[in-house]
Amino acid sequence: MRSDLSGIPDYVPGKSEEDIKKTYGLERVVKLASNENPYGCTPKALEVLRQFSKLNSYPPKDPEELRERIAGYVGFDPEMVFISSGLDGVLECAFKLLVEPGDEVCFALPTFPYYSILSKIYRARENKTERDSEFRMVNYSKKAKLTVICSPNNPTGNVENPDFVKEIVENVNGYVFIDEAYAEFTEKNLTELVEYENVMVGRTFSKAFGLAGIRLGYAVMHPDMRKALMKVNPPFPVSSLAVKAGIAALEDLEWMRKTVRMIKRDREWLFRKLKNIARPFKSEANFLYVETEMDGKSIVEKLEKKGVIVRALSGFEGARENAFRVSVGKREENEAFIKALEDVVCLQ
Ligand code: PMP
């Protein structure tokens, strides 16, 4: 095995309902830890999956119909759409294509931990910059081979200033990956920057479309970049089921938009309630970054004992000790969370 393996941290996902039920002997658990869509995907996708039986055949290598549908959805040419196994899979392909040992990879902390994990796997030199008091990126490095910008940022929920991102794109010598996993929850997208040849904009079906279990992600980029990325995409990166579900989801955008409207409405409700007991930050995503007077880890544990799972930020380098992240759930789930948090904070 590689000599540097112990230096590569594991990706730690949000805890599951089953884990917490078993650990604390609880019957009902609310999970607000992985930024999933609490309303699920369109019933039309479920119907298509139920009826699909051609599992003995390989899926297409580069599913054309899905690519065309995605192109229509984002408003760019199909030749600009690259599809892989989740946005995680897309990100890995970008690293595989661009990053040679010793190359500089730049991103601002705290952010999605997989950028750092990938940098270590591909033996990059990490340039981890700081953010301002509103968690906006304020630095970049012209020398970086790859700059990763997460907007809205996980775990802080803020979007980046488009003028600053444009400055980065125009001034760096390398490539810029803009991670818009949470694009559907904000009007302030940066997608149009794909007009620059060094930019890729990544998206996913895991969040707004409620299809995290199907593992489907994509990125929009210059057609030449897409051709190059296809060389490092695994032979069959997405399953036949993912292709079918993705097409069905794009045929029923109204379902996705309706659930996003509810999530955005409840995000504001949650923010107002949280303001009375803690320090939430304004978010353009389907989660909130919250600071309290207590240690984040201990809050998360106490909430788990009460049957509410939120995300501890110990795996997010640069996040404050007193912070945690909570996904916006259904109204009754959000109410259960607020009640549990009130109890935990009062008992302090
Ligand atoms: N980027 C960000 C910012 C994310 O939060 C996530 C999901 N945790 C991903 C990428 C990966 O998404 P996917 O499920 O499509 O692999």
Short mmCIF file of C-alpha atoms and ligand atoms in Angstrom, two decimals:
data_model
loop_
_atom_site.label_atom_id
_atom_site.label_comp_id
_atom_site.label_asym_id
_atom_site.label_seq_id
_atom_site.Cartn_x
_atom_site.Cartn_y
_atom_site.Cartn_z
CA MET A 1 0.00 0.00 0.00
CA ARG A 2 0.99 3.62 -0.41
CA SER A 3 3.36 4.96 2.22
CA ASP A 4 1.23 8.12 2.68
CA LEU A 5 -2.07 6.29 3.24
CA SER A 6 -2.32 7.14 6.93
CA GLY A 7 -2.20 10.85 6.03
CA ILE A 8 -5.38 10.58 3.93
CA PRO A 9 -8.40 11.18 6.17
CA ASP A 10 -11.56 9.08 5.79
CA TYR A 11 -14.64 10.87 4.48
CA VAL A 12 -17.06 10.80 7.42
CA PRO A 13 -20.71 10.85 6.30
CA GLY A 14 -23.64 12.00 8.44
CA LYS A 15 -24.80 9.33 10.92
CA SER A 16 -27.76 7.15 9.91
CA GLU A 17 -31.14 6.87 11.64
CA GLU A 18 -30.45 3.15 12.27
CA ASP A 19 -27.14 3.92 14.07
CA ILE A 20 -28.77 6.36 16.45
CA LYS A 21 -31.87 4.23 17.04
CA LYS A 22 -29.63 1.32 18.01
CA THR A 23 -27.17 3.34 20.12
CA TYR A 24 -29.82 5.10 22.22
CA GLY A 25 -32.71 2.60 21.96
CA LEU A 26 -34.93 5.21 20.30
CA GLU A 27 -38.03 4.51 18.21
CA ARG A 28 -38.21 7.77 16.31
CA VAL A 29 -35.20 9.62 14.95
CA VAL A 30 -35.06 12.73 12.78
CA LYS A 31 -32.08 12.96 10.42
CA LEU A 32 -30.99 16.45 9.43
CA ALA A 33 -27.34 15.62 8.78
CA SER A 34 -26.72 15.02 5.07
CA ASN A 35 -28.53 17.83 3.21
CA GLU A 36 -30.93 15.39 1.57
CA ASN A 37 -34.30 16.38 0.15
CA PRO A 38 -36.81 15.34 2.87
CA TYR A 39 -39.62 15.05 0.29
CA GLY A 40 -37.66 12.58 -1.88
CA CYS A 41 -37.56 12.45 -5.65
CA THR A 42 -40.43 12.76 -8.10
CA PRO A 43 -42.81 9.75 -7.93
CA LYS A 44 -42.30 9.50 -11.71
CA ALA A 45 -38.66 8.48 -11.18
CA LEU A 46 -39.74 5.82 -8.68
CA GLU A 47 -42.25 4.49 -11.19
CA VAL A 48 -39.62 4.27 -13.95
CA LEU A 49 -37.25 2.43 -11.59
CA ARG A 50 -39.98 -0.01 -10.56
CA GLN A 51 -40.62 -0.91 -14.17
CA PHE A 52 -36.99 -1.21 -15.27
CA SER A 53 -35.77 -4.77 -15.73
CA LYS A 54 -32.97 -4.69 -18.31
CA LEU A 55 -30.25 -5.17 -15.74
CA ASN A 56 -28.25 -7.73 -17.73
CA SER A 57 -27.12 -5.07 -20.23
CA TYR A 58 -24.42 -2.48 -19.63
CA PRO A 59 -25.57 1.13 -19.55
CA PRO A 60 -24.40 3.47 -22.34
CA LYS A 61 -20.87 4.78 -21.72
CA ASP A 62 -21.94 8.37 -22.27
CA PRO A 63 -25.76 8.47 -21.96
CA GLU A 64 -26.80 10.78 -24.77
CA GLU A 65 -30.45 11.33 -23.93
CA LEU A 66 -29.61 12.21 -20.34
CA ARG A 67 -26.87 14.54 -21.55
CA GLU A 68 -29.32 16.31 -23.84
CA ARG A 69 -31.87 16.67 -21.05
CA ILE A 70 -29.27 18.07 -18.66
CA ALA A 71 -28.10 20.45 -21.39
CA GLY A 72 -31.66 21.67 -21.83
CA TYR A 73 -32.05 22.10 -18.09
CA VAL A 74 -28.88 24.14 -17.57
CA GLY A 75 -29.15 25.97 -20.90
CA PHE A 76 -25.86 24.87 -22.50
CA ASP A 77 -24.86 22.61 -25.38
CA PRO A 78 -24.86 18.79 -24.79
CA GLU A 79 -21.20 18.80 -25.88
CA MET A 80 -20.49 20.79 -22.71
CA VAL A 81 -22.06 18.27 -20.30
CA PHE A 82 -19.93 15.65 -18.54
CA ILE A 83 -21.70 12.99 -16.44
CA SER A 84 -20.28 10.72 -13.74
CA SER A 85 -21.08 8.86 -10.54
CA GLY A 86 -22.27 11.67 -8.29
CA LEU A 87 -20.61 15.05 -8.10
CA ASP A 88 -18.02 13.17 -6.03
CA GLY A 89 -17.22 11.12 -9.15
CA VAL A 90 -17.04 14.27 -11.30
CA LEU A 91 -14.67 15.92 -8.81
CA GLU A 92 -12.43 12.87 -8.74
CA CYS A 93 -12.24 12.90 -12.56
CA ALA A 94 -11.23 16.58 -12.51
CA PHE A 95 -8.40 15.79 -10.07
CA LYS A 96 -7.38 12.72 -12.06
CA LEU A 97 -7.15 14.79 -15.25
CA LEU A 98 -5.51 17.92 -13.90
CA VAL A 99 -3.48 17.26 -10.79
CA GLU A 100 0.04 15.86 -10.97
CA PRO A 101 2.09 15.25 -7.80
CA GLY A 102 3.28 18.58 -6.36
CA ASP A 103 0.71 20.71 -8.24
CA GLU A 104 -1.00 23.37 -6.15
CA VAL A 105 -4.71 22.97 -5.35
CA CYS A 106 -6.35 26.00 -3.75
CA PHE A 107 -9.61 26.25 -1.76
CA ALA A 108 -10.94 28.24 1.20
CA LEU A 109 -11.72 26.66 4.59
CA PRO A 110 -14.08 25.55 5.95
CA THR A 111 -15.50 23.74 2.93
CA PHE A 112 -16.54 20.32 1.60
CA PRO A 113 -13.85 17.92 2.97
CA TYR A 114 -13.54 15.84 -0.19
CA TYR A 115 -11.42 18.56 -1.91
CA SER A 116 -8.71 18.06 0.68
CA ILE A 117 -9.02 14.26 0.60
CA LEU A 118 -8.66 14.28 -3.21
CA SER A 119 -5.70 16.67 -2.99
CA LYS A 120 -3.97 14.17 -0.71
CA ILE A 121 -4.88 11.15 -2.87
CA TYR A 122 -3.44 12.92 -5.93
CA ARG A 123 -0.40 14.19 -3.93
CA ALA A 124 -1.15 17.86 -4.54
CA ARG A 125 0.24 20.75 -2.52
CA GLU A 126 -2.80 22.16 -0.70
CA ASN A 127 -3.17 25.93 -0.44
CA LYS A 128 -5.95 26.38 2.11
CA THR A 129 -7.01 30.01 2.35
CA GLU A 130 -9.14 31.81 4.92
CA ARG A 131 -12.58 33.39 4.59
CA ASP A 132 -13.86 36.76 5.81
CA SER A 133 -16.36 37.16 8.68
CA GLU A 134 -19.22 36.29 6.31
CA PHE A 135 -17.36 33.21 5.08
CA ARG A 136 -16.59 34.65 1.67
CA MET A 137 -13.37 33.73 -0.12
CA VAL A 138 -10.92 36.61 -0.08
CA ASN A 139 -7.71 35.05 -1.43
CA TYR A 140 -6.59 32.93 -4.29
CA SER A 141 -3.33 31.81 -5.84
CA LYS A 142 -2.41 32.59 -9.43
CA LYS A 143 -0.09 29.57 -9.47
CA ALA A 144 -2.76 27.03 -8.50
CA LYS A 145 -3.27 24.28 -11.05
CA LEU A 146 -6.78 23.83 -9.69
CA THR A 147 -8.90 26.21 -7.61
CA VAL A 148 -12.07 24.74 -6.12
CA ILE A 149 -14.88 27.13 -5.24
CA CYS A 150 -17.96 25.83 -3.43
CA SER A 151 -20.98 28.12 -3.88
CA PRO A 152 -23.24 27.90 -1.94
CA ASN A 153 -20.50 26.71 0.38
CA ASN A 154 -20.86 23.55 2.45
CA PRO A 155 -21.00 23.91 5.51
CA THR A 156 -21.52 27.70 5.75
CA GLY A 157 -24.31 28.17 3.16
CA ASN A 158 -23.08 31.47 1.67
CA VAL A 159 -22.56 32.18 -2.02
CA GLU A 160 -19.39 33.74 -3.41
CA ASN A 161 -19.21 37.20 -4.92
CA PRO A 162 -19.47 36.71 -8.74
CA ASP A 163 -17.03 39.57 -9.45
CA PHE A 164 -14.40 37.99 -7.20
CA VAL A 165 -14.87 34.57 -8.78
CA LYS A 166 -14.55 36.17 -12.21
CA GLU A 167 -11.31 37.82 -11.08
CA ILE A 168 -10.00 34.39 -10.01
CA VAL A 169 -11.04 32.76 -13.29
CA GLU A 170 -9.37 35.52 -15.34
CA ASN A 171 -6.15 35.61 -13.34
CA VAL A 172 -5.22 32.06 -12.39
CA ASN A 173 -2.89 30.12 -14.63
CA GLY A 174 -4.80 26.89 -14.00
CA TYR A 175 -8.36 25.61 -13.88
CA VAL A 176 -11.33 26.51 -11.67
CA PHE A 177 -13.92 24.00 -10.49
CA ILE A 178 -17.08 25.71 -9.24
CA ASP A 179 -19.05 23.26 -7.07
CA GLU A 180 -22.73 24.17 -7.29
CA ALA A 181 -24.15 21.08 -5.56
CA TYR A 182 -26.75 23.37 -3.95
CA ALA A 183 -27.46 25.52 -7.04
CA GLU A 184 -31.22 24.99 -7.01
CA PHE A 185 -31.59 26.58 -3.57
CA THR A 186 -30.30 30.00 -4.66
CA GLU A 187 -30.84 32.49 -7.45
CA LYS A 188 -27.20 33.56 -7.22
CA ASN A 189 -25.51 31.00 -9.44
CA LEU A 190 -22.13 31.30 -11.13
CA THR A 191 -22.90 28.85 -13.94
CA GLU A 192 -22.45 31.38 -16.75
CA LEU A 193 -18.70 31.46 -16.01
CA VAL A 194 -18.39 28.20 -18.00
CA GLU A 195 -17.94 30.49 -20.96
CA TYR A 196 -14.31 30.64 -19.81
CA GLU A 197 -12.29 27.70 -21.13
CA ASN A 198 -10.64 26.99 -17.77
CA VAL A 199 -13.90 26.64 -15.81
CA MET A 200 -16.00 23.61 -14.86
CA VAL A 201 -19.29 23.97 -12.99
CA GLY A 202 -20.37 20.86 -11.07
CA ARG A 203 -23.97 19.96 -10.20
CA THR A 204 -25.78 16.96 -8.72
CA PHE A 205 -29.08 15.06 -8.57
CA SER A 206 -28.42 14.30 -4.87
CA LYS A 207 -29.80 17.47 -3.31
CA ALA A 208 -32.75 19.34 -4.88
CA PHE A 209 -33.72 16.35 -7.05
CA GLY A 210 -33.81 14.00 -4.04
CA LEU A 211 -31.77 11.26 -5.74
CA ALA A 212 -28.70 10.94 -3.48
CA GLY A 213 -29.02 7.14 -3.48
CA ILE A 214 -28.78 6.86 -7.25
CA ARG A 215 -25.33 8.57 -7.49
CA LEU A 216 -25.68 10.95 -10.43
CA GLY A 217 -23.68 14.13 -10.95
CA TYR A 218 -22.49 16.25 -13.85
CA ALA A 219 -20.44 19.27 -14.78
CA VAL A 220 -20.70 21.85 -17.53
CA MET A 221 -17.50 22.94 -19.31
CA HIS A 222 -15.84 23.73 -22.66
CA PRO A 223 -16.35 20.82 -25.14
CA ASP A 224 -12.57 20.20 -25.37
CA MET A 225 -12.36 19.92 -21.60
CA ARG A 226 -15.26 17.45 -21.65
CA LYS A 227 -13.48 15.31 -24.25
CA ALA A 228 -10.34 15.23 -22.11
CA LEU A 229 -12.31 14.36 -18.96
CA MET A 230 -13.98 11.44 -20.74
CA LYS A 231 -10.55 9.79 -20.94
CA VAL A 232 -10.41 9.50 -17.16
CA ASN A 233 -14.11 8.69 -16.58
CA PRO A 234 -14.50 4.99 -15.66
CA PRO A 235 -15.89 2.80 -18.51
CA PHE A 236 -19.48 2.82 -17.20
CA PRO A 237 -19.61 5.62 -14.64
CA VAL A 238 -23.40 5.70 -14.12
CA SER A 239 -25.84 2.82 -13.80
CA SER A 240 -28.79 2.23 -16.14
CA LEU A 241 -31.03 3.02 -13.18
CA ALA A 242 -29.34 6.37 -12.62
CA VAL A 243 -29.81 7.27 -16.29
CA LYS A 244 -33.53 6.43 -16.17
CA ALA A 245 -34.09 8.21 -12.86
CA GLY A 246 -32.20 11.31 -14.05
CA ILE A 247 -34.30 11.59 -17.22
CA ALA A 248 -37.53 11.12 -15.24
CA ALA A 249 -36.45 13.77 -12.74
CA LEU A 250 -35.77 16.26 -15.53
CA GLU A 251 -39.16 15.51 -17.08
CA ASP A 252 -40.82 16.57 -13.84
CA LEU A 253 -39.02 19.76 -12.88
CA GLU A 254 -42.21 21.01 -11.26
CA TRP A 255 -41.82 18.39 -8.47
CA MET A 256 -38.26 19.50 -7.75
CA ARG A 257 -39.21 23.19 -7.85
CA LYS A 258 -42.16 22.65 -5.51
CA THR A 259 -39.99 20.86 -2.92
CA VAL A 260 -37.28 23.53 -3.24
CA ARG A 261 -39.90 26.25 -2.58
CA MET A 262 -40.98 24.43 0.61
CA ILE A 263 -37.38 23.93 1.73
CA LYS A 264 -36.55 27.61 1.16
CA ARG A 265 -39.66 28.68 3.06
CA ASP A 266 -38.75 26.39 5.97
CA ARG A 267 -35.11 27.53 5.85
CA GLU A 268 -36.36 31.03 6.72
CA TRP A 269 -38.63 29.61 9.47
CA LEU A 270 -35.71 27.66 10.93
CA PHE A 271 -33.45 30.71 10.77
CA ARG A 272 -35.96 32.85 12.67
CA LYS A 273 -36.47 30.18 15.36
CA LEU A 274 -32.75 29.55 15.69
CA LYS A 275 -32.04 33.23 16.17
CA ASN A 276 -33.76 33.04 19.60
CA ILE A 277 -31.49 30.27 20.89
CA ALA A 278 -28.25 30.29 18.89
CA ARG A 279 -26.32 32.09 16.13
CA PRO A 280 -27.44 30.86 12.70
CA PHE A 281 -25.85 32.26 9.54
CA LYS A 282 -27.93 33.24 6.50
CA SER A 283 -27.91 30.42 3.99
CA GLU A 284 -28.54 30.07 0.25
CA ALA A 285 -28.56 26.26 0.50
CA ASN A 286 -30.78 23.59 2.13
CA PHE A 287 -28.91 23.71 5.45
CA LEU A 288 -27.84 26.21 8.09
CA TYR A 289 -24.50 26.75 9.80
CA VAL A 290 -25.13 27.41 13.48
CA GLU A 291 -22.89 28.60 16.30
CA THR A 292 -23.77 28.30 20.01
CA GLU A 293 -22.09 28.98 23.33
CA MET A 294 -21.36 25.28 23.66
CA ASP A 295 -18.88 22.93 22.05
CA GLY A 296 -20.34 21.71 18.71
CA LYS A 297 -19.46 18.08 19.37
CA SER A 298 -21.23 18.03 22.71
CA ILE A 299 -24.36 19.72 21.25
CA VAL A 300 -24.47 17.14 18.46
CA GLU A 301 -24.19 14.27 20.96
CA LYS A 302 -26.90 15.69 23.21
CA LEU A 303 -29.22 16.18 20.23
CA GLU A 304 -28.59 12.59 19.12
CA LYS A 305 -29.65 11.33 22.55
CA LYS A 306 -32.90 13.19 21.96
CA GLY A 307 -33.33 11.56 18.55
CA VAL A 308 -32.18 14.41 16.29
CA ILE A 309 -29.13 13.93 14.06
CA VAL A 310 -27.32 17.06 12.87
CA ARG A 311 -23.82 17.27 11.44
CA ALA A 312 -20.82 17.73 13.70
CA LEU A 313 -18.16 19.71 11.89
CA SER A 314 -15.08 17.92 13.22
CA GLY A 315 -14.37 16.60 9.69
CA PHE A 316 -14.57 20.15 8.29
CA GLU A 317 -11.13 21.69 8.79
CA GLY A 318 -11.39 25.38 9.67
CA ALA A 319 -14.93 25.19 11.09
CA ARG A 320 -15.30 26.75 14.53
CA GLU A 321 -15.40 24.47 17.60
CA ASN A 322 -18.81 25.80 18.62
CA ALA A 323 -20.51 25.17 15.28
CA PHE A 324 -22.71 22.50 13.73
CA ARG A 325 -24.71 22.17 10.51
CA VAL A 326 -28.40 21.33 10.27
CA SER A 327 -30.26 20.37 7.08
CA VAL A 328 -33.72 21.81 6.47
CA GLY A 329 -36.23 18.99 6.91
CA LYS A 330 -40.01 18.78 6.81
CA ARG A 331 -41.80 21.22 9.10
CA GLU A 332 -42.40 18.61 11.85
CA GLU A 333 -38.74 17.52 11.71
CA ASN A 334 -37.57 21.12 12.02
CA GLU A 335 -39.92 21.59 14.98
CA ALA A 336 -38.53 18.45 16.68
CA PHE A 337 -35.01 19.81 16.16
CA ILE A 338 -35.83 23.25 17.57
CA LYS A 339 -37.49 21.70 20.63
CA ALA A 340 -34.52 19.39 21.26
CA LEU A 341 -32.04 22.26 20.82
CA GLU A 342 -34.01 24.46 23.23
CA ASP A 343 -33.84 21.66 25.83
CA VAL A 344 -30.11 21.13 25.28
CA VAL A 345 -29.24 24.83 25.46
CA CYS A 346 -31.48 25.43 28.54
CA LEU A 347 -29.96 22.51 30.45
CA GLN A 348 -26.48 23.82 29.93
N1 PMP B 1 -20.12 18.93 -3.35
C1 PMP B 1 -20.67 19.36 -2.22
C2 PMP B 1 -20.45 20.77 -1.80
C3 PMP B 1 -21.46 18.52 -1.44
O1 PMP B 1 -21.98 18.96 -0.29
C4 PMP B 1 -21.67 17.19 -1.88
C5 PMP B 1 -22.54 16.22 -1.11
N2 PMP B 1 -22.17 15.97 0.16
C6 PMP B 1 -21.06 16.78 -3.05
C7 PMP B 1 -20.29 17.68 -3.77
C8 PMP B 1 -21.20 15.40 -3.57
O2 PMP B 1 -22.45 15.17 -4.12
P1 PMP B 1 -22.85 13.81 -4.79
O3 PMP B 1 -23.85 13.17 -3.89
O4 PMP B 1 -23.44 14.20 -6.11
O5 PMP B 1 -21.62 12.98 -4.97
#
